[in-house]
PDB file of C-alpha atoms and ligand atoms in Angstrom:
ATOM      1  CA  MET W  24      36.697 -27.838 -40.649  1.00  0.00           C
ATOM      2  CA  PRO W  25      34.684 -30.304 -38.579  1.00  0.00           C
ATOM      3  CA  ILE W  26      32.652 -32.850 -40.554  1.00  0.00           C
ATOM      4  CA  ILE W  27      28.922 -32.113 -40.310  1.00  0.00           C
ATOM      5  CA  HIS W  28      26.565 -35.080 -40.057  1.00  0.00           C
ATOM      6  CA  PRO W  29      22.801 -34.521 -40.236  1.00  0.00           C
ATOM      7  CA  TYR W  30      21.985 -38.251 -40.059  1.00  0.00           C
ATOM      8  CA  ILE W  31      22.288 -40.542 -37.031  1.00  0.00           C
ATOM      9  CA  SER W  32      23.468 -43.552 -39.059  1.00  0.00           C
ATOM     10  CA  ASP W  33      26.287 -41.587 -40.733  1.00  0.00           C
ATOM     11  CA  LEU W  34      27.506 -40.197 -37.429  1.00  0.00           C
ATOM     12  CA  ARG W  35      27.470 -43.669 -35.863  1.00  0.00           C
ATOM     13  CA  THR W  36      29.469 -45.077 -38.789  1.00  0.00           C
ATOM     14  CA  ALA W  37      31.995 -42.240 -38.526  1.00  0.00           C
ATOM     15  CA  LEU W  38      32.480 -42.742 -34.766  1.00  0.00           C
ATOM     16  CA  GLN W  39      32.640 -46.547 -34.801  1.00  0.00           C
ATOM     17  CA  PRO W  40      36.398 -46.880 -35.610  1.00  0.00           C
ATOM     18  CA  TYR W  41      37.363 -44.733 -32.596  1.00  0.00           C
ATOM     19  CA  ARG W  42      35.318 -46.577 -29.994  1.00  0.00           C
ATOM     20  CA  SER W  43      37.753 -49.287 -28.907  1.00  0.00           C
ATOM     21  CA  GLN W  44      40.899 -47.166 -28.471  1.00  0.00           C
ATOM     22  CA  GLN W  45      39.872 -43.542 -28.115  1.00  0.00           C
ATOM     23  CA  ARG W  46      37.688 -41.481 -25.854  1.00  0.00           C
ATOM     24  CA  ILE W  47      34.784 -39.585 -27.370  1.00  0.00           C
ATOM     25  CA  ALA W  48      33.388 -36.370 -25.859  1.00  0.00           C
ATOM     26  CA  LEU W  49      29.982 -34.870 -26.553  1.00  0.00           C
ATOM     27  CA  VAL W  50      29.198 -31.172 -26.206  1.00  0.00           C
ATOM     28  CA  PRO W  51      25.431 -30.756 -26.626  1.00  0.00           C
ATOM     29  CA  THR W  52      24.337 -27.313 -27.853  1.00  0.00           C
ATOM     30  CA  MET W  53      21.486 -25.579 -29.628  1.00  0.00           C
ATOM     31  CA  GLY W  54      23.925 -23.667 -31.815  1.00  0.00           C
ATOM     32  CA  ASN W  55      24.321 -19.907 -32.198  1.00  0.00           C
ATOM     33  CA  LEU W  56      27.611 -20.458 -30.472  1.00  0.00           C
ATOM     34  CA  HIS W  57      29.517 -17.958 -28.341  1.00  0.00           C
ATOM     35  CA  ASP W  58      32.792 -18.125 -26.424  1.00  0.00           C
ATOM     36  CA  GLY W  59      31.106 -20.038 -23.602  1.00  0.00           C
ATOM     37  CA  HIS W  60      30.373 -22.926 -25.970  1.00  0.00           C
ATOM     38  CA  LEU W  61      33.930 -22.823 -27.315  1.00  0.00           C
ATOM     39  CA  GLU W  62      35.196 -23.179 -23.741  1.00  0.00           C
ATOM     40  CA  LEU W  63      33.065 -26.328 -23.428  1.00  0.00           C
ATOM     41  CA  VAL W  64      34.840 -27.737 -26.487  1.00  0.00           C
ATOM     42  CA  LYS W  65      38.253 -26.815 -25.066  1.00  0.00           C
ATOM     43  CA  ILE W  66      37.372 -28.659 -21.856  1.00  0.00           C
ATOM     44  CA  ALA W  67      36.075 -31.617 -23.909  1.00  0.00           C
ATOM     45  CA  LYS W  68      39.447 -31.845 -25.660  1.00  0.00           C
ATOM     46  CA  GLN W  69      41.178 -32.188 -22.295  1.00  0.00           C
ATOM     47  CA  HIS W  70      39.072 -35.260 -21.549  1.00  0.00           C
ATOM     48  CA  ALA W  71      38.810 -37.034 -24.909  1.00  0.00           C
ATOM     49  CA  ASP W  72      40.499 -37.687 -28.250  1.00  0.00           C
ATOM     50  CA  ILE W  73      37.465 -37.022 -30.441  1.00  0.00           C
ATOM     51  CA  VAL W  74      35.009 -34.174 -29.846  1.00  0.00           C
ATOM     52  CA  VAL W  75      31.468 -34.228 -31.197  1.00  0.00           C
ATOM     53  CA  VAL W  76      29.365 -31.065 -30.882  1.00  0.00           C
ATOM     54  CA  SER W  77      25.644 -31.485 -31.398  1.00  0.00           C
ATOM     55  CA  ILE W  78      23.712 -28.515 -32.756  1.00  0.00           C
ATOM     56  CA  PHE W  79      19.992 -29.032 -32.461  1.00  0.00           C
ATOM     57  CA  VAL W  80      17.278 -26.581 -31.519  1.00  0.00           C
ATOM     58  CA  ASN W  81      15.186 -29.064 -29.601  1.00  0.00           C
ATOM     59  CA  PRO W  82      11.438 -28.428 -29.959  1.00  0.00           C
ATOM     60  CA  THR W  83      10.439 -30.537 -26.938  1.00  0.00           C
ATOM     61  CA  GLN W  84      12.110 -28.194 -24.475  1.00  0.00           C
ATOM     62  CA  PHE W  85      10.301 -25.044 -25.689  1.00  0.00           C
ATOM     63  CA  GLY W  86       6.900 -24.158 -24.291  1.00  0.00           C
ATOM     64  CA  VAL W  87       3.995 -22.581 -26.134  1.00  0.00           C
ATOM     65  CA  GLY W  88       4.793 -18.938 -26.903  1.00  0.00           C
ATOM     66  CA  GLU W  89       8.540 -19.406 -26.324  1.00  0.00           C
ATOM     67  CA  ASP W  90      11.224 -18.623 -28.885  1.00  0.00           C
ATOM     68  CA  PHE W  91      11.547 -21.976 -30.724  1.00  0.00           C
ATOM     69  CA  ASP W  92      10.718 -20.494 -34.149  1.00  0.00           C
ATOM     70  CA  SER W  93      12.869 -17.396 -33.712  1.00  0.00           C
ATOM     71  CA  TYR W  94      15.821 -19.121 -32.003  1.00  0.00           C
ATOM     72  CA  PRO W  95      18.831 -18.174 -34.178  1.00  0.00           C
ATOM     73  CA  ARG W  96      20.009 -20.995 -36.496  1.00  0.00           C
ATOM     74  CA  THR W  97      23.560 -20.164 -37.598  1.00  0.00           C
ATOM     75  CA  LEU W  98      25.120 -23.505 -38.623  1.00  0.00           C
ATOM     76  CA  ASP W  99      27.709 -22.117 -41.083  1.00  0.00           C
ATOM     77  CA  ASP W 100      29.057 -19.579 -38.582  1.00  0.00           C
ATOM     78  CA  ASP W 101      28.955 -22.175 -35.812  1.00  0.00           C
ATOM     79  CA  ALA W 102      31.010 -24.621 -37.889  1.00  0.00           C
ATOM     80  CA  LYS W 103      33.652 -21.931 -38.519  1.00  0.00           C
ATOM     81  CA  LYS W 104      33.884 -21.156 -34.808  1.00  0.00           C
ATOM     82  CA  LEU W 105      34.075 -24.848 -33.908  1.00  0.00           C
ATOM     83  CA  ALA W 106      36.924 -25.320 -36.388  1.00  0.00           C
ATOM     84  CA  THR W 107      39.033 -22.820 -34.389  1.00  0.00           C
ATOM     85  CA  VAL W 108      38.906 -25.032 -31.273  1.00  0.00           C
ATOM     86  CA  GLY W 109      39.515 -28.373 -32.940  1.00  0.00           C
ATOM     87  CA  THR W 110      36.051 -29.940 -33.063  1.00  0.00           C
ATOM     88  CA  ASP W 111      36.064 -33.208 -34.999  1.00  0.00           C
ATOM     89  CA  TYR W 112      32.376 -33.754 -35.784  1.00  0.00           C
ATOM     90  CA  ILE W 113      29.195 -31.718 -35.709  1.00  0.00           C
ATOM     91  CA  PHE W 114      25.927 -33.582 -35.370  1.00  0.00           C
ATOM     92  CA  ALA W 115      23.249 -31.273 -36.783  1.00  0.00           C
ATOM     93  CA  PRO W 116      20.072 -33.283 -37.334  1.00  0.00           C
ATOM     94  CA  HIS W 117      16.744 -32.026 -38.630  1.00  0.00           C
ATOM     95  CA  VAL W 118      13.778 -32.295 -36.294  1.00  0.00           C
ATOM     96  CA  ASP W 119      12.346 -35.332 -38.117  1.00  0.00           C
ATOM     97  CA  GLU W 120      15.661 -37.189 -37.778  1.00  0.00           C
ATOM     98  CA  MET W 121      15.352 -36.853 -33.996  1.00  0.00           C
ATOM     99  CA  TYR W 122      11.587 -37.217 -33.532  1.00  0.00           C
ATOM    100  CA  ALA W 123       9.327 -39.471 -35.630  1.00  0.00           C
ATOM    101  CA  VAL W 124       6.336 -37.793 -33.999  1.00  0.00           C
ATOM    102  CA  LEU W 125       5.919 -34.718 -31.846  1.00  0.00           C
ATOM    103  CA  PRO W 126       5.400 -34.827 -28.973  1.00  0.00           C
ATOM    104  CA  PRO W 127       7.368 -38.092 -28.791  1.00  0.00           C
ATOM    105  CA  SER W 128       5.407 -41.106 -27.499  1.00  0.00           C
ATOM    106  CA  THR W 129       8.078 -41.910 -24.922  1.00  0.00           C
ATOM    107  CA  SER W 130       8.777 -39.378 -22.225  1.00  0.00           C
ATOM    108  CA  ILE W 131      11.430 -38.807 -19.585  1.00  0.00           C
ATOM    109  CA  ARG W 132      10.142 -37.326 -16.356  1.00  0.00           C
ATOM    110  CA  ALA W 133      12.919 -36.026 -14.200  1.00  0.00           C
ATOM    111  CA  GLY W 134      10.638 -35.662 -11.163  1.00  0.00           C
ATOM    112  CA  ALA W 135      10.795 -33.374  -8.145  1.00  0.00           C
ATOM    113  CA  ILE W 136      13.983 -31.559  -9.127  1.00  0.00           C
ATOM    114  CA  THR W 137      12.131 -30.040 -12.110  1.00  0.00           C
ATOM    115  CA  VAL W 138       9.231 -28.642 -10.085  1.00  0.00           C
ATOM    116  CA  GLN W 139      11.148 -25.593  -8.823  1.00  0.00           C
ATOM    117  CA  LEU W 140      13.300 -22.724 -10.097  1.00  0.00           C
ATOM    118  CA  CYS W 141      13.034 -22.678 -13.935  1.00  0.00           C
ATOM    119  CA  GLY W 142      10.490 -25.509 -13.828  1.00  0.00           C
ATOM    120  CA  GLN W 143       7.938 -23.199 -12.189  1.00  0.00           C
ATOM    121  CA  SER W 144       7.633 -20.984 -15.241  1.00  0.00           C
ATOM    122  CA  ARG W 145       8.707 -23.636 -17.818  1.00  0.00           C
ATOM    123  CA  PRO W 146       6.818 -26.742 -16.610  1.00  0.00           C
ATOM    124  CA  ASP W 147       7.733 -29.176 -19.436  1.00  0.00           C
ATOM    125  CA  HIS W 148      11.143 -27.732 -20.251  1.00  0.00           C
ATOM    126  CA  PHE W 149      13.312 -30.207 -18.349  1.00  0.00           C
ATOM    127  CA  ASP W 150      11.403 -33.255 -19.548  1.00  0.00           C
ATOM    128  CA  GLY W 151      12.200 -32.011 -23.071  1.00  0.00           C
ATOM    129  CA  VAL W 152      15.853 -31.553 -22.133  1.00  0.00           C
ATOM    130  CA  GLY W 153      15.844 -35.032 -20.583  1.00  0.00           C
ATOM    131  CA  ILE W 154      14.602 -36.774 -23.698  1.00  0.00           C
ATOM    132  CA  VAL W 155      16.879 -34.965 -26.121  1.00  0.00           C
ATOM    133  CA  VAL W 156      19.981 -35.426 -23.972  1.00  0.00           C
ATOM    134  CA  SER W 157      19.095 -39.103 -23.548  1.00  0.00           C
ATOM    135  CA  LYS W 158      18.768 -39.477 -27.303  1.00  0.00           C
ATOM    136  CA  LEU W 159      22.068 -37.658 -27.896  1.00  0.00           C
ATOM    137  CA  PHE W 160      23.775 -39.935 -25.356  1.00  0.00           C
ATOM    138  CA  ASN W 161      22.393 -43.008 -27.166  1.00  0.00           C
ATOM    139  CA  ILE W 162      23.335 -41.683 -30.605  1.00  0.00           C
ATOM    140  CA  VAL W 163      26.874 -40.518 -29.804  1.00  0.00           C
ATOM    141  CA  GLN W 164      27.608 -42.931 -26.916  1.00  0.00           C
ATOM    142  CA  PRO W 165      30.277 -40.609 -25.564  1.00  0.00           C
ATOM    143  CA  ASP W 166      32.684 -41.405 -22.743  1.00  0.00           C
ATOM    144  CA  VAL W 167      32.291 -37.886 -21.415  1.00  0.00           C
ATOM    145  CA  ALA W 168      29.839 -35.019 -21.902  1.00  0.00           C
ATOM    146  CA  ILE W 169      30.346 -31.360 -21.006  1.00  0.00           C
ATOM    147  CA  PHE W 170      27.602 -29.030 -19.747  1.00  0.00           C
ATOM    148  CA  GLY W 171      27.834 -25.411 -18.632  1.00  0.00           C
ATOM    149  CA  GLN W 172      27.339 -24.566 -14.983  1.00  0.00           C
ATOM    150  CA  LYS W 173      25.284 -21.524 -15.944  1.00  0.00           C
ATOM    151  CA  ASP W 174      22.342 -23.893 -16.428  1.00  0.00           C
ATOM    152  CA  TYR W 175      22.874 -25.315 -12.939  1.00  0.00           C
ATOM    153  CA  GLN W 176      19.435 -26.933 -12.651  1.00  0.00           C
ATOM    154  CA  GLN W 177      19.854 -28.560 -16.078  1.00  0.00           C
ATOM    155  CA  LEU W 178      23.271 -29.873 -15.010  1.00  0.00           C
ATOM    156  CA  ALA W 179      21.801 -31.356 -11.812  1.00  0.00           C
ATOM    157  CA  ILE W 180      19.000 -32.999 -13.817  1.00  0.00           C
ATOM    158  CA  ILE W 181      21.483 -34.493 -16.286  1.00  0.00           C
ATOM    159  CA  LYS W 182      23.594 -35.922 -13.461  1.00  0.00           C
ATOM    160  CA  GLN W 183      20.408 -37.470 -12.077  1.00  0.00           C
ATOM    161  CA  LEU W 184      19.496 -38.830 -15.545  1.00  0.00           C
ATOM    162  CA  VAL W 185      22.924 -40.452 -15.911  1.00  0.00           C
ATOM    163  CA  ARG W 186      22.583 -42.031 -12.473  1.00  0.00           C
ATOM    164  CA  ASP W 187      18.976 -43.167 -12.890  1.00  0.00           C
ATOM    165  CA  LEU W 188      19.385 -44.571 -16.425  1.00  0.00           C
ATOM    166  CA  SER W 189      22.855 -46.046 -15.742  1.00  0.00           C
ATOM    167  CA  TYR W 190      24.644 -44.224 -18.547  1.00  0.00           C
ATOM    168  CA  SER W 191      28.367 -44.895 -18.482  1.00  0.00           C
ATOM    169  CA  ILE W 192      29.239 -41.264 -19.198  1.00  0.00           C
ATOM    170  CA  ASP W 193      31.304 -38.839 -17.102  1.00  0.00           C
ATOM    171  CA  ILE W 194      29.535 -35.508 -16.796  1.00  0.00           C
ATOM    172  CA  ILE W 195      31.884 -32.534 -16.586  1.00  0.00           C
ATOM    173  CA  ALA W 196      30.594 -29.176 -15.327  1.00  0.00           C
ATOM    174  CA  ALA W 197      32.194 -26.210 -17.096  1.00  0.00           C
ATOM    175  CA  PRO W 198      32.551 -22.875 -15.254  1.00  0.00           C
ATOM    176  CA  ILE W 199      30.386 -19.941 -16.347  1.00  0.00           C
ATOM    177  CA  VAL W 200      32.046 -17.769 -19.002  1.00  0.00           C
ATOM    178  CA  ARG W 201      31.362 -14.052 -18.559  1.00  0.00           C
ATOM    179  CA  ALA W 202      31.739 -10.868 -20.566  1.00  0.00           C
ATOM    180  CA  VAL W 203      34.241  -8.403 -19.070  1.00  0.00           C
ATOM    181  CA  ASP W 204      31.398  -6.606 -17.294  1.00  0.00           C
ATOM    182  CA  GLY W 205      30.296  -9.862 -15.641  1.00  0.00           C
ATOM    183  CA  LEU W 206      27.249 -10.766 -17.750  1.00  0.00           C
ATOM    184  CA  ALA W 207      27.103 -14.560 -18.191  1.00  0.00           C
ATOM    185  CA  LEU W 208      27.425 -15.408 -21.899  1.00  0.00           C
ATOM    186  CA  SER W 209      24.219 -16.767 -23.435  1.00  0.00           C
ATOM    187  CA  SER W 210      22.793 -17.051 -26.932  1.00  0.00           C
ATOM    188  CA  ARG W 211      19.762 -15.156 -25.655  1.00  0.00           C
ATOM    189  CA  ASN W 212      21.865 -12.076 -24.731  1.00  0.00           C
ATOM    190  CA  GLN W 213      21.443 -11.006 -28.344  1.00  0.00           C
ATOM    191  CA  TYR W 214      17.762 -10.326 -27.602  1.00  0.00           C
ATOM    192  CA  LEU W 215      18.914  -7.407 -25.387  1.00  0.00           C
ATOM    193  CA  SER W 216      18.669  -3.876 -26.761  1.00  0.00           C
ATOM    194  CA  PRO W 217      21.853  -1.757 -26.349  1.00  0.00           C
ATOM    195  CA  ALA W 218      20.274  -0.027 -23.326  1.00  0.00           C
ATOM    196  CA  GLU W 219      19.275  -3.362 -21.756  1.00  0.00           C
ATOM    197  CA  ARG W 220      22.761  -4.752 -22.396  1.00  0.00           C
ATOM    198  CA  GLN W 221      24.156  -1.899 -20.252  1.00  0.00           C
ATOM    199  CA  VAL W 222      21.829  -2.833 -17.400  1.00  0.00           C
ATOM    200  CA  ALA W 223      22.192  -6.637 -17.665  1.00  0.00           C
ATOM    201  CA  PRO W 224      25.419  -7.032 -15.575  1.00  0.00           C
ATOM    202  CA  ILE W 225      23.480  -5.851 -12.496  1.00  0.00           C
ATOM    203  CA  LEU W 226      22.236  -9.419 -12.164  1.00  0.00           C
ATOM    204  CA  HIS W 227      25.753 -10.737 -11.636  1.00  0.00           C
ATOM    205  CA  GLN W 228      26.640  -7.804  -9.378  1.00  0.00           C
ATOM    206  CA  GLU W 229      23.714  -8.653  -7.083  1.00  0.00           C
ATOM    207  CA  LEU W 230      24.723 -12.326  -6.982  1.00  0.00           C
ATOM    208  CA  GLN W 231      28.242 -11.290  -6.033  1.00  0.00           C
ATOM    209  CA  TYR W 232      26.870  -8.946  -3.382  1.00  0.00           C
ATOM    210  CA  LEU W 233      24.764 -11.726  -1.854  1.00  0.00           C
ATOM    211  CA  ALA W 234      27.633 -14.223  -2.009  1.00  0.00           C
ATOM    212  CA  GLN W 235      29.971 -11.729  -0.338  1.00  0.00           C
ATOM    213  CA  GLN W 236      27.432 -10.987   2.397  1.00  0.00           C
ATOM    214  CA  LEU W 237      27.028 -14.697   3.058  1.00  0.00           C
ATOM    215  CA  ALA W 238      30.760 -15.359   2.957  1.00  0.00           C
ATOM    216  CA  ASP W 239      31.484 -12.440   5.330  1.00  0.00           C
ATOM    217  CA  GLY W 240      29.124 -13.150   8.149  1.00  0.00           C
ATOM    218  CA  ALA W 241      27.317 -15.838  10.081  1.00  0.00           C
ATOM    219  CA  HIS W 242      23.926 -15.275   8.475  1.00  0.00           C
ATOM    220  CA  THR W 243      20.784 -17.005   9.594  1.00  0.00           C
ATOM    221  CA  GLN W 244      18.057 -18.034   7.186  1.00  0.00           C
ATOM    222  CA  GLN W 245      16.006 -15.074   8.424  1.00  0.00           C
ATOM    223  CA  GLY W 246      18.881 -12.692   7.684  1.00  0.00           C
ATOM    224  CA  LEU W 247      19.262 -14.230   4.244  1.00  0.00           C
ATOM    225  CA  ALA W 248      15.582 -13.643   3.474  1.00  0.00           C
ATOM    226  CA  ALA W 249      16.078  -9.920   4.197  1.00  0.00           C
ATOM    227  CA  LEU W 250      19.172  -9.799   1.947  1.00  0.00           C
ATOM    228  CA  ILE W 251      17.212 -11.413  -0.891  1.00  0.00           C
ATOM    229  CA  VAL W 252      14.423  -8.843  -0.562  1.00  0.00           C
ATOM    230  CA  GLU W 253      17.033  -6.062  -0.676  1.00  0.00           C
ATOM    231  CA  SER W 254      18.715  -7.475  -3.818  1.00  0.00           C
ATOM    232  CA  SER W 255      15.384  -8.271  -5.507  1.00  0.00           C
ATOM    233  CA  THR W 256      14.291  -4.673  -5.045  1.00  0.00           C
ATOM    234  CA  ARG W 257      17.441  -3.353  -6.703  1.00  0.00           C
ATOM    235  CA  ILE W 258      17.130  -5.853  -9.591  1.00  0.00           C
ATOM    236  CA  SER W 259      13.474  -4.951 -10.163  1.00  0.00           C
ATOM    237  CA  ASN W 260      14.198  -1.230  -9.934  1.00  0.00           C
ATOM    238  CA  ALA W 261      16.817  -1.682 -12.676  1.00  0.00           C
ATOM    239  CA  GLY W 262      14.047  -2.888 -15.013  1.00  0.00           C
ATOM    240  CA  PHE W 263      14.154  -6.675 -14.616  1.00  0.00           C
ATOM    241  CA  ASN W 264      11.112  -8.838 -14.112  1.00  0.00           C
ATOM    242  CA  ILE W 265      12.368 -11.481 -11.660  1.00  0.00           C
ATOM    243  CA  ASP W 266      11.338 -15.078 -12.222  1.00  0.00           C
ATOM    244  CA  TYR W 267      13.195 -16.271  -9.102  1.00  0.00           C
ATOM    245  CA  LEU W 268      16.098 -15.299  -6.865  1.00  0.00           C
ATOM    246  CA  GLU W 269      16.724 -18.148  -4.461  1.00  0.00           C
ATOM    247  CA  VAL W 270      19.369 -19.720  -2.298  1.00  0.00           C
ATOM    248  CA  LYS W 271      19.460 -23.527  -2.334  1.00  0.00           C
ATOM    249  CA  THR W 272      21.802 -26.262  -1.257  1.00  0.00           C
ATOM    250  CA  LEU W 273      24.204 -27.484  -3.953  1.00  0.00           C
ATOM    251  CA  GLN W 274      21.845 -30.445  -4.413  1.00  0.00           C
ATOM    252  CA  LEU W 275      19.052 -27.924  -5.099  1.00  0.00           C
ATOM    253  CA  GLU W 276      17.265 -28.716  -1.875  1.00  0.00           C
ATOM    254  CA  ALA W 277      15.395 -26.017   0.012  1.00  0.00           C
ATOM    255  CA  LEU W 278      17.037 -24.633   3.148  1.00  0.00           C
ATOM    256  CA  ASN W 279      15.708 -26.321   6.233  1.00  0.00           C
ATOM    257  CA  ASN W 280      13.146 -24.024   7.902  1.00  0.00           C
ATOM    258  CA  LYS W 281      13.700 -25.618  11.304  1.00  0.00           C
ATOM    259  CA  THR W 282      17.130 -24.017  11.471  1.00  0.00           C
ATOM    260  CA  SER W 283      15.996 -20.561  10.412  1.00  0.00           C
ATOM    261  CA  LYS W 284      17.726 -18.957  13.428  1.00  0.00           C
ATOM    262  CA  SER W 285      20.980 -20.974  13.251  1.00  0.00           C
ATOM    263  CA  PRO W 286      23.946 -19.774  11.175  1.00  0.00           C
ATOM    264  CA  LEU W 287      23.910 -21.174   7.633  1.00  0.00           C
ATOM    265  CA  ASP W 288      26.644 -23.474   6.321  1.00  0.00           C
ATOM    266  CA  VAL W 289      27.281 -21.223   3.337  1.00  0.00           C
ATOM    267  CA  GLN W 290      29.820 -23.489   1.634  1.00  0.00           C
ATOM    268  CA  ASP W 291      26.960 -25.827   0.773  1.00  0.00           C
ATOM    269  CA  LEU W 292      24.853 -23.084  -0.813  1.00  0.00           C
ATOM    270  CA  ILE W 293      24.275 -21.672  -4.275  1.00  0.00           C
ATOM    271  CA  ILE W 294      22.415 -18.486  -5.238  1.00  0.00           C
ATOM    272  CA  LEU W 295      20.353 -18.820  -8.422  1.00  0.00           C
ATOM    273  CA  VAL W 296      18.518 -16.199 -10.427  1.00  0.00           C
ATOM    274  CA  ALA W 297      16.356 -16.017 -13.533  1.00  0.00           C
ATOM    275  CA  ALA W 298      14.988 -12.689 -14.670  1.00  0.00           C
ATOM    276  CA  TRP W 299      13.495 -11.155 -17.775  1.00  0.00           C
ATOM    277  CA  LEU W 300      15.021  -8.029 -19.232  1.00  0.00           C
ATOM    278  CA  GLY W 301      12.959  -7.026 -22.248  1.00  0.00           C
ATOM    279  CA  ARG W 302      12.737 -10.112 -24.516  1.00  0.00           C
ATOM    280  CA  ALA W 303      15.647 -11.919 -22.845  1.00  0.00           C
ATOM    281  CA  ARG W 304      15.250 -14.322 -19.953  1.00  0.00           C
ATOM    282  CA  LEU W 305      18.654 -14.259 -18.253  1.00  0.00           C
ATOM    283  CA  LEU W 306      19.946 -17.022 -15.977  1.00  0.00           C
ATOM    284  CA  ASP W 307      22.878 -16.848 -13.596  1.00  0.00           C
ATOM    285  CA  ASN W 308      24.139 -18.402 -10.393  1.00  0.00           C
ATOM    286  CA  GLN W 309      26.918 -17.978  -7.863  1.00  0.00           C
ATOM    287  CA  LEU W 310      28.605 -20.340  -5.438  1.00  0.00           C
ATOM    288  CA  ILE W 311      29.767 -18.869  -2.139  1.00  0.00           C
ATOM    289  CA  ASN W 312      33.524 -18.832  -1.733  1.00  0.00           C
ATOM    290  CA  VAL W 313      34.294 -18.303   1.922  1.00  0.00           C
ATOM    291  CA  ASN W 314      37.966 -17.605   1.102  1.00  0.00           C
ATOM    292  CA  GLN W 315      37.270 -14.740  -1.311  1.00  0.00           C
TER     293      GLN W 315
HETATM  294  O1  PAF P 422      21.789 -26.195 -22.770  1.00  0.00           O
HETATM  295  C1  PAF P 422      21.379 -26.342 -23.936  1.00  0.00           C
HETATM  296  O2  PAF P 422      21.828 -25.694 -24.866  1.00  0.00           O
HETATM  297  C2  PAF P 422      20.278 -27.354 -24.203  1.00  0.00           C
HETATM  298  O3  PAF P 422      19.362 -27.396 -23.156  1.00  0.00           O
HETATM  299  C3  PAF P 422      20.808 -28.762 -24.510  1.00  0.00           C
HETATM  300  C4  PAF P 422      21.544 -29.352 -23.316  1.00  0.00           C
HETATM  301  C5  PAF P 422      21.740 -28.697 -25.711  1.00  0.00           C
HETATM  302  C6  PAF P 422      19.647 -29.697 -24.845  1.00  0.00           C
HETATM  303  O4  PAF P 422      18.941 -29.255 -25.962  1.00  0.00           O
END
């Protein structure tokens, strides 16, 4: 079983002997682990000798009325799952070990990249992610950290954080892990009722449809707008409440309006969606593979 450390000082002492000769990987999580998280650990093991998984439901990234209190805390089960993939240490601090005061006096503002997509409905979310990930980087001082590509905006913000704060940490993006019917794995999928769970894969199907349309033909930005309306209608009719369905560049920049009538360079694009289905806010995204 992995060794569980709730205290920063104990974790630092445990990791110290490895630092000179061995590579340390960090997999940050909020627990309630599923196969997607276990894949992150497997990838971490390919890049490092020692794998630390943090399990911390971070209050600063939840907004008022969000599911901080009800977010499932399942440390014992998580530790058993992590043992099956060879995790060495679990860092599972209490809130007061991480934050002397809430909100913390120091803030991280990730800037323009946060004021779009998820940031529109969760305005302080990414600043909360920024501070906790920064703290985890300082506590663990890993050589490499693994983040899932499902949270594409979060991944982009963390790459920016590493660049802007000069962390010497390689960030590895892990592919999205899906259920057999295509639904992206997420801890929040458990909020879905059985009927909603049947409907949920439609989100991925629509992303695939859009990606295929874009890969197949020379679409203009105007044509893309029509495709998005078509897909949005089907998603809404299936019972989702769409937060956003957008196509961006891989750097999360908006498409350039000046070229709305020129064919799009689809290899540089990503389709991103967030939508509520009942109590669950589902996120997904799809790159466009022109060779598919
Ligand atoms: O992706 C998550 O689970 C969280 O946002 C993270 C990166 C662990 C920070 O709390």
